[in-house]
Amino acid sequence: MFARLVAIISIALATLTAPASRAESNCGSNPDANIPIKGGCLTVDTHIATAGAPLVVFIHGDSGLTRRYTEPLQRVRDAGINLIVLARPGFKQRDGRRSTGPDSDTYDNYTPAVIDGIAEALQQLRTHHKAPRLVLFGYSGGAMISGILMGRHPGIAEAAVLVGWACDTAKWRAWRELSAGKDGIWPNSLSARDYLNRYPASARIFAITGAVDDNTKPSFAQECVDMLKARGVDAGLEIIARAGHGGVLRSERILAALQEALKPQP
């Protein structure tokens, strides 16, 4: 009777732990395609030009990996830069591979679990590719996440190029509700503004925003850049004339910022 009870308990425990085991096995063993993290895996698209060279990791906006990124990402590859395109939790790569996580239509998702999961993946990417320097390249929601990462996980990257960066999540969402009738405050999301005082003094921040951006207006990034500069962090904002929220991605200044961010510190 006792042996039978033990067997029943063992089967029950195996059933309870099966989902976690499946999540790990589904991640596969190719770190150039899938990165295992706590509770699942994140998909990546890997383009390595020079082994052991500095690494750029691109984090997309809240609409997913759409075609709007084709031109700017190809420009980075053509420049011979090692580039990883990371699909945020719940989003898909262009080839259909999906990162585990909350549904991608749940916009209030700059959560601690999402941020910390991406940080875990970034640490593995740096180790796997033996990158002496890592630069985050974030656009819109991806810039928001990158900005949070730089302070919540100090040292996760040496620099960040933040395109269309609103920085202050609460202020941005309140303004979007008034200006465009969008859903207001995102109560579950973190804000880079709350982590600015934890950015390493050695960090370099390159914010780039379109002059006529009606989503992440330049004043949002300017406020946080000024706060970082007041702490002695090397931060700056470049405003692209006549560019809107999407049009800013066509600016060649993004590649120039990435190339500068990849340079070793003196």
XYZ file of C-alpha atoms in Angstrom:
266
model
C 0.000 0.000 0.000
C 2.812 2.384 0.930
C 4.689 1.621 -2.303
C 1.549 2.326 -4.334
C 1.077 5.672 -2.550
C 4.661 6.644 -3.314
C 4.145 5.764 -6.966
C 0.994 7.903 -7.178
C 2.768 10.871 -5.597
C 5.714 10.466 -7.987
C 3.405 10.492 -11.012
C 1.625 13.602 -9.717
C 4.892 15.445 -9.181
C 6.096 14.488 -12.655
C 2.878 15.866 -14.139
C 3.263 19.153 -12.283
C 6.834 19.659 -13.459
C 6.264 18.553 -17.059
C 5.449 22.025 -18.497
C 8.752 23.463 -17.286
C 10.650 20.523 -18.753
C 8.868 20.935 -22.094
C 9.660 24.649 -22.130
C 13.339 23.892 -21.698
C 13.408 21.138 -24.335
C 11.497 23.265 -26.860
C 14.214 25.887 -26.612
C 16.630 23.586 -28.409
C 20.404 23.646 -28.224
C 21.281 26.307 -30.808
C 22.196 29.587 -29.062
C 22.195 31.351 -32.422
C 18.448 30.737 -32.640
C 17.046 30.280 -29.121
C 18.190 31.478 -25.707
C 16.852 29.581 -22.648
C 15.623 31.769 -19.811
C 13.674 31.098 -16.643
C 10.265 29.802 -17.716
C 10.965 29.430 -21.441
C 13.158 30.827 -24.202
C 13.654 33.879 -26.376
C 14.226 33.574 -30.115
C 17.070 35.420 -31.801
C 18.234 36.063 -35.357
C 22.036 36.021 -35.402
C 24.378 37.762 -37.840
C 28.026 37.483 -36.822
C 30.563 39.144 -39.114
C 33.617 38.863 -36.853
C 33.929 36.323 -34.047
C 34.761 37.842 -30.671
C 33.931 41.393 -31.758
C 31.568 43.799 -29.961
C 27.890 42.956 -30.254
C 24.743 44.968 -31.001
C 21.417 43.562 -29.783
C 18.282 45.019 -31.369
C 15.047 45.151 -29.336
C 11.931 45.955 -31.366
C 8.895 48.090 -30.580
C 5.453 47.166 -29.303
C 4.096 46.186 -32.744
C 6.602 43.355 -33.147
C 9.274 42.669 -35.755
C 7.563 44.361 -38.694
C 8.991 45.223 -42.115
C 9.821 48.755 -40.975
C 13.063 47.399 -39.511
C 14.315 45.796 -42.736
C 16.276 48.803 -43.996
C 17.909 49.972 -40.740
C 18.911 46.439 -39.730
C 20.343 45.688 -43.162
C 22.379 48.882 -42.925
C 23.879 47.604 -39.669
C 24.727 44.225 -41.204
C 26.236 45.854 -44.292
C 28.547 47.821 -41.996
C 30.045 44.533 -40.762
C 28.624 44.861 -37.256
C 27.790 41.764 -35.221
C 24.009 41.963 -34.811
C 21.483 39.961 -32.814
C 17.773 40.619 -33.406
C 15.889 39.548 -30.296
C 12.159 38.825 -30.283
C 10.709 40.147 -27.035
C 8.706 37.729 -24.834
C 5.447 36.858 -26.578
C 6.602 38.135 -29.998
C 7.722 36.334 -33.156
C 10.710 36.466 -35.432
C 9.981 37.211 -39.092
C 10.292 33.454 -39.797
C 7.525 32.665 -37.288
C 9.613 31.480 -34.322
C 7.944 32.790 -31.178
C 9.523 33.788 -27.891
C 7.669 32.471 -24.863
C 5.928 35.069 -22.747
C 2.741 37.154 -22.472
C 0.554 37.654 -25.531
C 2.114 40.250 -27.811
C -1.120 42.284 -27.891
C -0.800 42.921 -24.147
C 0.970 46.262 -24.456
C 1.413 46.815 -20.710
C 4.380 44.464 -20.684
C 7.529 46.276 -19.586
C 7.152 44.133 -16.489
C 9.874 42.935 -14.092
C 9.579 39.384 -15.479
C 9.971 40.562 -19.083
C 12.863 42.900 -18.301
C 14.707 40.346 -16.168
C 14.178 37.605 -18.763
C 15.726 39.754 -21.479
C 18.623 40.593 -19.155
C 19.205 36.877 -18.626
C 19.308 36.354 -22.393
C 21.706 39.272 -22.891
C 24.156 37.820 -20.384
C 24.128 34.511 -22.247
C 24.568 36.209 -25.619
C 27.589 38.132 -24.388
C 29.167 34.949 -23.005
C 28.378 32.802 -26.037
C 29.754 35.309 -28.534
C 32.670 36.352 -26.275
C 31.708 39.967 -26.873
C 34.050 42.460 -25.177
C 31.380 45.146 -25.526
C 27.593 45.003 -25.850
C 25.403 47.785 -27.213
C 21.618 47.841 -26.966
C 19.732 49.196 -29.995
C 16.124 49.799 -29.058
C 13.272 51.372 -30.987
C 10.112 52.798 -29.383
C 8.928 50.130 -26.898
C 12.289 48.427 -27.394
C 13.987 51.703 -26.442
C 11.812 51.840 -23.326
C 12.915 48.315 -22.394
C 16.564 49.075 -23.193
C 16.445 52.184 -21.014
C 15.043 50.162 -18.124
C 17.665 47.452 -18.599
C 20.541 49.940 -18.382
C 19.497 50.916 -14.843
C 17.734 47.845 -13.465
C 20.686 45.678 -14.529
C 23.718 48.006 -14.373
C 26.524 46.800 -16.602
C 24.272 44.643 -18.789
C 25.529 46.754 -21.710
C 28.187 49.398 -22.120
C 26.028 51.664 -24.262
C 22.546 52.065 -25.708
C 21.168 53.687 -28.848
C 17.575 54.575 -28.011
C 15.438 55.537 -31.004
C 12.039 57.030 -30.222
C 12.643 56.842 -26.450
C 9.901 58.194 -24.188
C 11.796 57.155 -20.998
C 9.075 58.049 -18.452
C 6.447 55.335 -18.929
C 3.729 56.954 -16.789
C 4.123 60.427 -18.328
C 4.222 59.004 -21.861
C 1.104 56.883 -21.376
C -0.824 59.780 -19.813
C 0.104 61.979 -22.786
C -0.841 59.288 -25.322
C -4.259 59.011 -23.705
C -4.795 62.747 -24.106
C -3.186 63.181 -27.531
C -4.333 60.046 -29.345
C -7.047 58.427 -27.229
C -4.817 55.439 -26.478
C -5.160 53.299 -23.359
C -3.752 55.265 -20.458
C -1.411 54.286 -17.626
C 0.188 50.857 -17.780
C 0.236 49.826 -14.096
C 2.359 46.706 -14.611
C 5.159 48.366 -16.568
C 8.445 49.668 -15.215
C 9.910 53.030 -16.232
C 13.487 53.921 -17.152
C 13.084 57.221 -15.310
C 12.965 55.309 -12.018
C 16.342 53.698 -12.752
C 18.363 56.618 -14.117
C 20.247 56.985 -10.836
C 21.549 53.427 -11.240
C 23.101 53.860 -14.692
C 26.866 53.248 -14.485
C 28.934 56.416 -14.779
C 30.748 54.751 -17.689
C 27.562 54.171 -19.711
C 27.033 55.951 -23.031
C 23.502 56.853 -24.090
C 22.607 57.963 -27.612
C 18.964 59.052 -27.872
C 17.584 59.735 -31.356
C 14.069 61.110 -31.947
C 12.232 62.560 -34.937
C 11.481 66.271 -34.718
C 7.815 65.677 -35.602
C 7.388 62.419 -33.669
C 3.771 62.495 -32.434
C 4.194 59.343 -30.325
C 7.432 59.650 -28.366
C 7.960 63.400 -28.625
C 11.533 64.713 -28.222
C 10.870 66.401 -24.871
C 10.441 63.003 -23.192
C 13.937 61.850 -24.129
C 15.419 65.284 -23.473
C 14.234 65.297 -19.861
C 15.903 61.966 -19.084
C 19.064 62.782 -21.035
C 19.409 65.969 -18.985
C 19.007 63.969 -15.753
C 21.712 61.532 -16.838
C 24.081 64.327 -17.843
C 23.573 65.933 -14.439
C 24.924 62.698 -12.918
C 27.959 62.765 -15.198
C 26.750 60.066 -17.614
C 27.741 60.551 -21.269
C 24.265 61.054 -22.737
C 22.911 63.062 -25.640
C 19.819 63.538 -27.782
C 19.913 63.991 -31.538
C 16.699 65.297 -33.106
C 16.187 64.330 -36.749
C 14.616 67.123 -38.799
C 11.244 66.418 -40.445
C 11.229 62.799 -39.189
C 8.238 61.234 -37.468
C 8.052 58.200 -35.199
C 8.469 55.696 -38.025
C 10.470 57.852 -40.424
C 13.300 58.280 -37.938
C 14.318 54.681 -38.654
C 15.487 55.783 -42.107
C 18.027 58.171 -40.630
C 21.663 57.282 -41.239
C 22.431 58.865 -37.872
C 21.373 55.599 -36.225
C 24.255 53.694 -37.798
C 26.645 56.521 -36.932
C 25.515 56.352 -33.289
C 25.942 52.580 -33.193
C 29.447 52.818 -34.619
C 30.362 55.410 -32.003
C 28.786 53.366 -29.206
C 30.822 50.301 -30.231
C 34.133 52.082 -29.767
C 36.021 51.088 -26.618
C 36.113 53.606 -23.814
C 39.382 55.569 -23.545
